[in-house]
Amino acid sequence: MNATEQLELKVKPNAGVQLRDGFTGGLGVVLATLGSAVGLGNIWKFPYLTGANGGAAFLIVYLLSTLLVGLPVMISEHMLGREARSEAVHAFLKLSPNKKIPWWLVGASGVLAAFMIMAFYTEVAGWVFAYIFKALGGGIFTTDPAVTEAAFVNLISNPWLSLGIQWVVLAAIGLIILQGVAKGIEKTAKRVMPVLFGLLLIVVVRSLTLDGAAAGLNFLFMPDFSKLTGAAILTAMGLAFFKLSIGMGTMITYGSYYGSEQNIPVNAARVMLGDLLVSLLAGLAIFPAVFAYGVEPDAGPSLLFITIPTVFASMPFGHFFMVVFFLLTSLAAVGAMLSLVEVPVAFLTEKFTWSRKTATLVVVFGLAVTGSLAALSNSVLADVKLLGFTFFDLFDYFSQNVLLPVGGLFIALFVGWVFGWKKVEQALTNRGALKNTRLVRLFFLVTRFVTPVLVLLVLLNGFGVFGK
Ligand code: PHE
């Protein structure tokens, strides 16, 4: 700090802090971060992947990945963001000691990932949103899977409807992002998360009290390791990345909004546990009910839209629970999308010193363009395939299985081998204020040695080294 800066600080003690919007602290920090982690990943992906990969054994591998890969990378990201007080690209530019090595590319790949994920995510969110009204109107209240399938196909193969619901979702998210970090993201998370939790509990109680619910519990909790293929093991790890919003700079950006008194490892552990709880509750809302009515949970991505409505239609008071279910799923998607949009918005405001308004407008329009590729993947663009994937599937596959794990690998390597122990200790003990050195040391060792090796396995799977 030079003399003038010191003088400025004396005059305005909080000058540096007030310039940047940020989370206000306490519960708001946990809820906003949890709001990013919780999303369609918990309620759409987690059940369909667990359902398609044999249940409990998949869940166990998912738990291990969350602990050994997810938590260390999340702590790393929060730390880097707070140390740099920058979004991901600038965080690496500021923190990397050797400017010749382009660490900032990790941040840049995160901006790309945000666009790819948002492209299909807004579309699925749009389906869920539309399903609230379909459920209310009773159109999907039938036990006949042929009818629910026709309803779903009708929706996704209608190009204008697909684009329209995506634009509605984008506009709503854009409006919240415009309000800023504290007044937009944090405030929304504080309102939405408790409601989401309450609604989810209602559906869980319904599902667990059905006759025959036990078979679903067996599926979710009694592991049968014979069903666990090598590919499934690595899919579970990819899901952990997606679930915790890590490997792409979201958590770096959010970390940059943390106060300097925030206990990062404790906060990250809370977020991880909260996210896990929501996934388990989603499993408890779905599997007992699915098994109670003798339906198979292995439909894949359409589980929520074709299978689940028939299950609700079979149960007493099912109409009510179906509406509640799609409502809570829509709510879950909000916080995740806010964090996905925040990544490019924060990048543009920092890079070009644009106003938040300009950056948000540019990002939302950009997302409407790239998003249309995914939105039209089941209609006009159904036959356009790259590497055998439609745009929708390509964005989903490539972000989850390539961009996020590659990002996570480099983040762990950066923290473990470049940033180094001394700085990590300083940052995570809050410069000695917290007496958690042993815990921080454990974190450092895992991040330096264990996480990169495990992540490398995820990557090899992404590239098909272990076969399909
Ligand atoms: N974690 C979110 C979910 O589970 C998705 C997400 C991924 C959000 C990456 C931000 C970044 O739905």
Coordinates of C-alpha atoms and ligand atoms in Angstrom, one line a residue:
M1 CA 0.0 0.0 0.0
N2 CA 1.4 3.4 -0.9
A3 CA 1.1 6.6 1.2
T4 CA -2.0 7.9 -0.6
E5 CA -3.8 4.7 -0.3
Q6 CA -3.1 4.5 3.3
L7 CA -4.4 8.0 3.7
E8 CA -7.6 7.1 1.9
L9 CA -8.1 4.2 4.1
K10 CA -7.8 6.4 7.2
V11 CA -10.4 8.8 5.8
K12 CA -12.7 6.1 4.7
P13 CA -12.0 3.0 6.8
N14 CA -14.2 0.7 4.7
A15 CA -13.4 2.2 1.3
G16 CA -12.1 -1.0 -0.2
V17 CA -14.9 -3.1 1.1
Q18 CA -17.8 -0.9 0.2
L19 CA -16.8 -0.7 -3.4
R20 CA -17.8 -4.3 -3.9
D21 CA -21.2 -5.7 -3.4
G22 CA -21.1 -8.9 -1.3
F23 CA -23.0 -11.2 1.0
T24 CA -24.1 -9.6 4.3
G25 CA -23.0 -12.5 6.5
G26 CA -24.3 -15.1 8.8
L27 CA -27.1 -17.3 7.6
G28 CA -27.3 -15.3 4.3
V29 CA -23.9 -16.6 3.2
V30 CA -24.7 -20.2 3.8
L31 CA -28.2 -19.9 2.2
A32 CA -26.9 -18.1 -0.9
T33 CA -24.1 -20.6 -1.4
L34 CA -26.4 -23.5 -0.7
G35 CA -28.9 -21.9 -3.1
S36 CA -26.2 -22.3 -5.8
A37 CA -25.5 -25.9 -4.9
V38 CA -29.1 -27.0 -4.6
G39 CA -30.9 -27.2 -7.9
L40 CA -32.1 -29.5 -10.7
G41 CA -29.0 -31.5 -9.8
N42 CA -30.6 -32.6 -6.6
I43 CA -34.2 -33.2 -7.8
W44 CA -33.8 -34.1 -11.5
K45 CA -30.2 -35.5 -12.0
F46 CA -29.6 -37.1 -8.7
P47 CA -32.7 -39.3 -8.7
Y48 CA -32.5 -40.3 -12.3
L49 CA -28.8 -41.1 -12.2
T50 CA -29.2 -43.0 -8.9
G51 CA -32.2 -44.8 -10.4
A52 CA -30.4 -45.7 -13.5
N53 CA -27.2 -46.8 -11.8
G54 CA -28.5 -49.2 -9.2
G55 CA -29.3 -47.1 -6.2
A56 CA -27.3 -47.5 -2.9
A57 CA -24.0 -48.5 -4.3
F58 CA -24.0 -45.4 -6.5
L59 CA -25.0 -43.3 -3.6
I60 CA -22.0 -44.5 -1.6
V61 CA -19.6 -43.6 -4.3
Y62 CA -21.3 -40.2 -4.7
L63 CA -20.9 -39.6 -0.9
L64 CA -17.2 -40.5 -1.1
S65 CA -16.7 -38.1 -4.0
T66 CA -18.5 -35.3 -2.3
L67 CA -16.2 -35.7 0.7
L68 CA -12.9 -36.3 -1.0
V69 CA -13.3 -34.2 -4.1
G70 CA -16.3 -31.9 -3.6
L71 CA -15.5 -30.4 -0.2
P72 CA -11.8 -29.7 -0.8
V73 CA -12.5 -28.1 -4.2
M74 CA -15.2 -26.0 -2.7
I75 CA -13.0 -24.8 0.2
S76 CA -10.3 -24.0 -2.4
E77 CA -12.6 -22.0 -4.5
H78 CA -14.0 -19.9 -1.7
M79 CA -10.5 -19.3 -0.4
L80 CA -9.2 -18.2 -3.8
G81 CA -12.1 -15.9 -4.4
R82 CA -11.9 -14.2 -1.0
E83 CA -8.1 -13.8 -1.2
A84 CA -8.3 -12.2 -4.6
R85 CA -11.7 -10.4 -4.1
S86 CA -12.3 -11.2 -7.8
E87 CA -14.3 -13.4 -10.0
A88 CA -12.5 -16.5 -11.3
V89 CA -10.5 -15.1 -14.3
H90 CA -9.1 -12.2 -12.4
A91 CA -8.6 -14.2 -9.3
F92 CA -6.1 -16.4 -11.1
L93 CA -4.5 -13.4 -12.7
K94 CA -4.0 -11.8 -9.3
L95 CA -2.9 -14.9 -7.4
S96 CA -0.7 -16.7 -9.8
P97 CA 3.0 -15.9 -9.1
N98 CA 4.2 -16.8 -12.5
K99 CA 2.3 -14.7 -15.1
K100 CA 3.7 -16.8 -18.0
I101 CA 1.5 -19.8 -17.0
P102 CA -2.0 -19.0 -18.1
W103 CA -3.9 -20.1 -15.0
W104 CA -6.6 -17.6 -15.9
L105 CA -7.7 -20.2 -18.5
V106 CA -9.3 -22.1 -15.6
G107 CA -11.6 -19.1 -15.0
A108 CA -12.2 -18.7 -18.7
S109 CA -13.3 -22.3 -19.1
G110 CA -15.7 -21.6 -16.2
V111 CA -17.4 -18.8 -18.1
L112 CA -17.8 -21.2 -21.0
A113 CA -19.2 -23.8 -18.7
A114 CA -21.7 -21.3 -17.3
F115 CA -23.0 -20.7 -20.8
M116 CA -23.2 -24.4 -21.7
I117 CA -24.9 -25.4 -18.4
M118 CA -27.4 -22.5 -18.6
A119 CA -28.3 -23.5 -22.1
F120 CA -29.9 -26.8 -21.1
Y121 CA -30.6 -25.9 -17.5
T122 CA -33.0 -23.0 -18.4
E123 CA -34.8 -25.4 -20.7
V124 CA -35.3 -28.1 -18.0
A125 CA -36.3 -25.4 -15.6
G126 CA -38.8 -24.2 -18.2
W127 CA -40.2 -27.7 -18.4
V128 CA -40.6 -27.9 -14.7
F129 CA -42.2 -24.5 -14.6
A130 CA -44.7 -25.6 -17.3
Y131 CA -45.4 -28.8 -15.4
I132 CA -46.7 -26.8 -12.4
F133 CA -49.5 -25.6 -14.7
K134 CA -49.9 -29.0 -16.4
A135 CA -50.2 -30.5 -12.9
L136 CA -52.7 -27.8 -11.8
G137 CA -54.8 -28.3 -14.9
G138 CA -54.8 -32.1 -14.5
G139 CA -53.4 -32.9 -18.0
I140 CA -50.7 -35.1 -16.6
F141 CA -52.8 -36.6 -13.8
T142 CA -52.9 -40.1 -15.2
T143 CA -51.5 -43.5 -14.3
D144 CA -51.0 -44.2 -18.0
P145 CA -47.3 -43.7 -19.0
A146 CA -48.3 -43.4 -22.6
V147 CA -50.3 -40.3 -21.8
T148 CA -47.6 -38.6 -19.7
E149 CA -45.1 -39.5 -22.4
A150 CA -47.2 -37.9 -25.1
A151 CA -47.6 -34.8 -23.0
F152 CA -43.9 -34.5 -22.5
V153 CA -43.1 -35.1 -26.1
N154 CA -45.7 -32.5 -27.1
L155 CA -44.0 -29.9 -24.9
I156 CA -40.4 -30.5 -25.9
S157 CA -41.0 -30.9 -29.6
N158 CA -42.8 -27.6 -29.9
P159 CA -40.1 -25.1 -30.9
W160 CA -41.9 -21.8 -30.0
L161 CA -43.1 -23.1 -26.7
S162 CA -39.5 -24.4 -25.9
L163 CA -38.0 -21.0 -26.7
G164 CA -40.8 -19.1 -24.9
I165 CA -40.4 -20.9 -21.6
Q166 CA -36.7 -20.5 -21.8
W167 CA -37.0 -16.8 -22.3
V168 CA -39.4 -16.4 -19.4
V169 CA -36.9 -18.2 -17.2
L170 CA -34.0 -16.1 -18.4
A171 CA -35.9 -12.8 -18.0
A172 CA -36.9 -13.8 -14.4
I173 CA -33.3 -14.7 -13.5
G174 CA -31.9 -11.6 -15.2
L175 CA -34.3 -9.4 -13.2
I176 CA -33.0 -10.8 -9.9
I177 CA -29.4 -10.6 -10.9
L178 CA -29.9 -6.9 -11.7
Q179 CA -30.7 -6.3 -8.0
G180 CA -27.1 -7.2 -7.1
V181 CA -25.4 -9.7 -4.8
A182 CA -26.9 -8.9 -1.4
K183 CA -30.3 -7.5 -2.6
G184 CA -30.8 -10.0 -5.4
I185 CA -29.0 -13.3 -4.9
E186 CA -28.8 -13.4 -1.1
K187 CA -32.3 -12.1 -0.5
T188 CA -33.9 -14.5 -2.9
A189 CA -32.0 -17.4 -1.4
K190 CA -33.2 -16.4 2.1
R191 CA -36.8 -16.5 0.9
V192 CA -36.7 -19.5 -1.3
M193 CA -34.6 -22.0 0.6
P194 CA -36.8 -22.4 3.7
V195 CA -40.0 -22.8 1.5
L196 CA -38.2 -25.3 -0.7
F197 CA -37.2 -27.3 2.3
G198 CA -40.7 -27.3 3.8
L199 CA -42.4 -28.4 0.6
L200 CA -39.8 -31.1 0.1
L201 CA -40.5 -32.5 3.6
I202 CA -44.3 -32.6 2.8
V203 CA -43.6 -34.8 -0.3
V204 CA -41.2 -37.0 1.7
V205 CA -43.7 -37.7 4.4
R206 CA -46.3 -38.6 1.8
S207 CA -43.9 -40.9 0.0
L208 CA -42.7 -42.6 3.1
T209 CA -46.2 -43.3 4.4
L210 CA -47.3 -45.2 1.3
D211 CA -47.7 -49.0 1.6
G212 CA -44.7 -50.6 0.0
A213 CA -42.4 -47.7 0.6
A214 CA -39.8 -50.0 2.2
A215 CA -38.7 -51.3 -1.2
G216 CA -37.7 -47.8 -2.2
L217 CA -35.6 -47.4 1.0
N218 CA -33.9 -50.7 0.3
F219 CA -33.0 -49.5 -3.2
L220 CA -31.6 -46.3 -1.8
F221 CA -29.8 -47.6 1.2
M222 CA -28.9 -51.3 0.8
P223 CA -26.0 -51.4 -1.6
D224 CA -25.6 -54.1 -4.2
F225 CA -22.0 -53.6 -5.4
S226 CA -22.4 -56.1 -8.2
K227 CA -24.3 -53.5 -10.1
L228 CA -21.6 -50.9 -9.8
T229 CA -19.7 -50.5 -13.1
G230 CA -16.6 -48.5 -13.5
A231 CA -18.5 -46.0 -15.6
A232 CA -21.1 -45.5 -12.9
I233 CA -18.4 -44.9 -10.2
L234 CA -17.0 -42.1 -12.3
T235 CA -20.5 -40.7 -13.2
A236 CA -21.1 -40.3 -9.5
M237 CA -18.0 -38.2 -9.2
G238 CA -19.0 -36.0 -12.1
L239 CA -22.4 -35.5 -10.4
A240 CA -20.6 -34.4 -7.3
F241 CA -18.9 -31.6 -9.3
F242 CA -22.2 -30.5 -10.9
K243 CA -24.1 -30.7 -7.6
L244 CA -21.7 -28.6 -5.6
S245 CA -21.3 -26.0 -8.4
I246 CA -17.5 -26.5 -8.4
G247 CA -14.8 -26.7 -11.0
M248 CA -16.0 -23.7 -13.0
G249 CA -15.5 -20.6 -10.9
T250 CA -19.0 -20.2 -9.4
M251 CA -17.7 -20.8 -6.0
I252 CA -14.6 -18.6 -6.6
T253 CA -17.0 -15.8 -7.5
Y254 CA -19.2 -16.4 -4.5
G255 CA -16.1 -16.6 -2.2
S256 CA -15.2 -13.2 -3.4
Y257 CA -18.4 -11.9 -1.8
Y258 CA -17.5 -13.5 1.6
G259 CA -16.6 -11.3 4.6
S260 CA -13.1 -11.7 5.9
E261 CA -14.4 -13.0 9.2
Q262 CA -16.2 -15.9 7.5
N263 CA -15.0 -19.3 8.6
I264 CA -14.5 -20.8 5.1
P265 CA -14.0 -24.5 5.9
V266 CA -17.0 -24.6 8.3
N267 CA -19.2 -22.7 5.9
A268 CA -18.3 -25.1 3.0
A269 CA -18.9 -28.1 5.2
R270 CA -22.4 -26.7 6.0
V271 CA -23.1 -26.2 2.3
M272 CA -22.0 -29.6 1.4
L273 CA -24.1 -31.2 4.1
G274 CA -27.1 -29.1 3.3
D275 CA -26.9 -30.0 -0.4
L276 CA -26.5 -33.7 0.5
L277 CA -29.5 -33.5 2.8
V278 CA -31.6 -32.1 -0.1
S279 CA -30.5 -34.8 -2.4
L280 CA -31.3 -37.5 0.1
L281 CA -34.7 -35.9 0.8
A282 CA -35.3 -35.9 -3.0
G283 CA -34.4 -39.6 -3.0
L284 CA -36.8 -40.2 -0.2
A285 CA -39.6 -38.3 -1.9
I286 CA -39.2 -40.3 -5.1
F287 CA -37.9 -43.8 -4.6
P288 CA -40.4 -45.1 -1.9
A289 CA -43.3 -43.8 -4.0
V290 CA -41.9 -45.2 -7.3
F291 CA -41.4 -48.7 -5.7
A292 CA -44.7 -48.5 -3.9
Y293 CA -46.4 -48.5 -7.3
G294 CA -44.1 -51.1 -8.9
V295 CA -42.6 -48.6 -11.4
E296 CA -38.9 -48.9 -12.5
P297 CA -36.8 -45.9 -11.6
D298 CA -34.4 -46.3 -14.5
A299 CA -36.0 -44.1 -17.1
G300 CA -33.1 -41.6 -17.3
P301 CA -33.6 -37.9 -17.8
S302 CA -37.4 -38.3 -18.4
L303 CA -37.9 -39.9 -15.0
L304 CA -39.3 -36.6 -13.6
F305 CA -41.5 -35.8 -16.5
I306 CA -42.9 -39.2 -17.7
T307 CA -42.6 -41.6 -14.7
I308 CA -43.1 -39.4 -11.7
P309 CA -46.5 -38.0 -12.8
T310 CA -48.0 -41.5 -13.1
V311 CA -46.7 -42.2 -9.6
F312 CA -48.4 -39.2 -8.1
A313 CA -51.6 -40.0 -10.0
S314 CA -51.6 -43.4 -8.3
M315 CA -51.5 -42.1 -4.7
P316 CA -54.2 -40.6 -2.4
F317 CA -54.2 -36.8 -2.7
G318 CA -51.7 -37.2 -5.5
H319 CA -52.9 -34.1 -7.4
F320 CA -51.9 -31.8 -4.5
F321 CA -48.5 -33.5 -4.1
M322 CA -47.8 -33.3 -7.8
V323 CA -48.3 -29.6 -7.8
V324 CA -46.2 -29.2 -4.7
F325 CA -43.4 -31.3 -6.2
F326 CA -43.1 -29.3 -9.4
L327 CA -43.3 -26.1 -7.5
L328 CA -40.5 -27.0 -5.2
T329 CA -38.4 -28.2 -8.1
S330 CA -38.8 -24.8 -9.9
L331 CA -37.8 -23.1 -6.7
A332 CA -34.7 -25.2 -6.4
A333 CA -33.6 -24.3 -9.9
V334 CA -33.6 -20.5 -9.1
G335 CA -30.6 -20.2 -6.8
A336 CA -28.5 -22.4 -9.1
M337 CA -29.3 -20.3 -12.2
L338 CA -28.6 -17.1 -10.3
S339 CA -25.1 -18.4 -9.6
L340 CA -24.6 -19.6 -13.1
V341 CA -25.5 -16.2 -14.5
E342 CA -23.4 -14.4 -11.9
V343 CA -20.2 -16.0 -13.3
P344 CA -20.2 -14.2 -16.7
V345 CA -21.8 -11.1 -15.2
A346 CA -19.1 -10.7 -12.6
F347 CA -16.5 -11.4 -15.3
L348 CA -17.8 -8.7 -17.6
T349 CA -18.2 -6.1 -14.9
E350 CA -14.6 -6.7 -13.8
K351 CA -13.0 -7.0 -17.2
F352 CA -14.7 -4.1 -18.9
T353 CA -15.8 -2.1 -15.9
W354 CA -19.3 -2.3 -17.3
S355 CA -22.3 -1.5 -15.1
R356 CA -24.1 -4.5 -13.7
K357 CA -27.1 -3.6 -15.9
T358 CA -25.1 -3.7 -19.1
A359 CA -23.3 -6.9 -18.2
T360 CA -26.6 -8.6 -17.2
L361 CA -28.3 -7.5 -20.5
V362 CA -25.4 -8.8 -22.6
V363 CA -25.3 -12.1 -20.7
V364 CA -29.0 -12.7 -20.8
F365 CA -29.1 -12.0 -24.6
G366 CA -26.1 -14.2 -25.1
L367 CA -27.8 -17.0 -23.1
A368 CA -30.9 -16.7 -25.1
V369 CA -28.9 -17.3 -28.3
T370 CA -26.8 -20.2 -27.0
G371 CA -29.7 -21.5 -25.0
S372 CA -31.8 -21.7 -28.2
L373 CA -29.5 -24.4 -29.5
A374 CA -30.5 -26.6 -26.5
A375 CA -34.1 -25.5 -26.5
L376 CA -34.5 -26.6 -30.1
S377 CA -32.7 -29.8 -29.7
N378 CA -35.9 -31.8 -29.5
S379 CA -37.5 -30.1 -32.5
V380 CA -36.0 -28.1 -35.3
L381 CA -32.4 -29.1 -34.4
A382 CA -33.1 -32.7 -33.4
D383 CA -31.1 -34.1 -36.3
V384 CA -28.1 -31.8 -35.9
K385 CA -25.6 -33.8 -34.0
L386 CA -22.0 -33.2 -32.9
L387 CA -20.1 -36.4 -31.9
G388 CA -23.4 -38.1 -31.9
F389 CA -25.0 -35.7 -29.4
T390 CA -27.7 -33.1 -29.8
F391 CA -26.7 -29.7 -28.6
F392 CA -28.7 -30.3 -25.4
D393 CA -26.9 -33.5 -24.6
L394 CA -23.5 -32.2 -25.7
F395 CA -23.7 -29.2 -23.4
D396 CA -24.8 -31.4 -20.5
Y397 CA -22.2 -34.1 -21.1
F398 CA -19.3 -31.8 -22.0
S399 CA -19.8 -29.5 -19.0
Q400 CA -20.3 -32.2 -16.4
N401 CA -17.8 -34.7 -17.7
V402 CA -15.1 -32.5 -19.1
L403 CA -15.1 -28.8 -18.2
L404 CA -16.0 -29.1 -14.5
P405 CA -13.6 -32.0 -13.7
V406 CA -10.7 -30.3 -15.7
G407 CA -11.4 -27.1 -13.8
G408 CA -11.5 -28.9 -10.5
L409 CA -8.3 -30.7 -11.2
F410 CA -6.5 -27.5 -12.0
I411 CA -8.0 -25.7 -9.0
A412 CA -6.8 -28.4 -6.7
L413 CA -3.3 -28.4 -8.3
F414 CA -3.1 -24.6 -8.1
V415 CA -4.0 -24.6 -4.4
G416 CA -1.8 -27.6 -3.5
W417 CA 1.3 -26.9 -5.5
V418 CA 1.3 -23.2 -6.5
F419 CA -0.6 -21.2 -3.9
G420 CA 1.1 -23.4 -1.3
W421 CA 0.8 -24.2 2.4
K422 CA 1.9 -20.8 3.9
K423 CA -0.8 -18.9 2.0
V424 CA -3.4 -21.5 2.6
E425 CA -2.8 -21.5 6.3
Q426 CA -3.0 -17.7 6.4
A427 CA -6.2 -17.6 4.4
L428 CA -8.1 -20.4 6.1
T429 CA -7.2 -19.6 9.7
N430 CA -8.3 -16.0 8.9
R431 CA -4.7 -14.9 9.5
G432 CA -4.5 -16.8 12.8
A433 CA -7.8 -15.7 14.2
L434 CA -9.3 -19.2 14.0
K435 CA -7.6 -22.0 15.9
N436 CA -8.2 -24.6 13.2
T437 CA -4.6 -25.3 11.9
R438 CA -4.9 -29.1 12.1
L439 CA -8.0 -29.1 10.1
V440 CA -6.5 -26.8 7.5
R441 CA -3.5 -29.0 7.3
L442 CA -5.7 -32.0 6.6
F443 CA -7.5 -30.1 3.9
F444 CA -4.2 -29.1 2.4
L445 CA -2.9 -32.6 2.2
V446 CA -6.1 -34.0 0.7
T447 CA -6.2 -31.1 -1.9
R448 CA -2.5 -31.6 -2.8
F449 CA -2.5 -35.4 -3.1
V450 CA -5.8 -37.1 -3.0
T451 CA -8.2 -34.9 -4.9
P452 CA -6.1 -34.5 -8.1
V453 CA -5.7 -38.2 -8.4
L454 CA -9.3 -38.9 -8.0
V455 CA -10.3 -36.2 -10.3
L456 CA -8.0 -37.5 -12.9
L457 CA -10.0 -40.7 -12.9
V458 CA -13.2 -38.7 -13.5
L459 CA -11.5 -37.2 -16.5
L460 CA -10.3 -40.4 -17.9
N461 CA -13.9 -41.6 -17.7
G462 CA -15.0 -38.5 -19.5
F463 CA -12.7 -39.3 -22.3
G464 CA -14.0 -42.9 -22.4
V465 CA -10.7 -44.6 -21.3
F466 CA -12.7 -47.1 -19.2
G467 CA -15.2 -47.8 -21.9
K468 CA -18.9 -47.0 -21.6
Ligands
PHE1 N1 -25.3 -27.2 -8.5 C1 -26.4 -26.9 -9.4 C2 -27.4 -28.0 -9.3 O1 -27.3 -28.9 -8.6 C3 -26.0 -26.7 -10.8 C4 -24.8 -25.8 -11.0 C5 -23.6 -26.3 -11.6 C6 -24.8 -24.5 -10.6 C7 -22.5 -25.5 -11.8 C8 -23.7 -23.6 -10.7 C9 -22.6 -24.2 -11.3 O2 -28.5 -27.9 -9.9

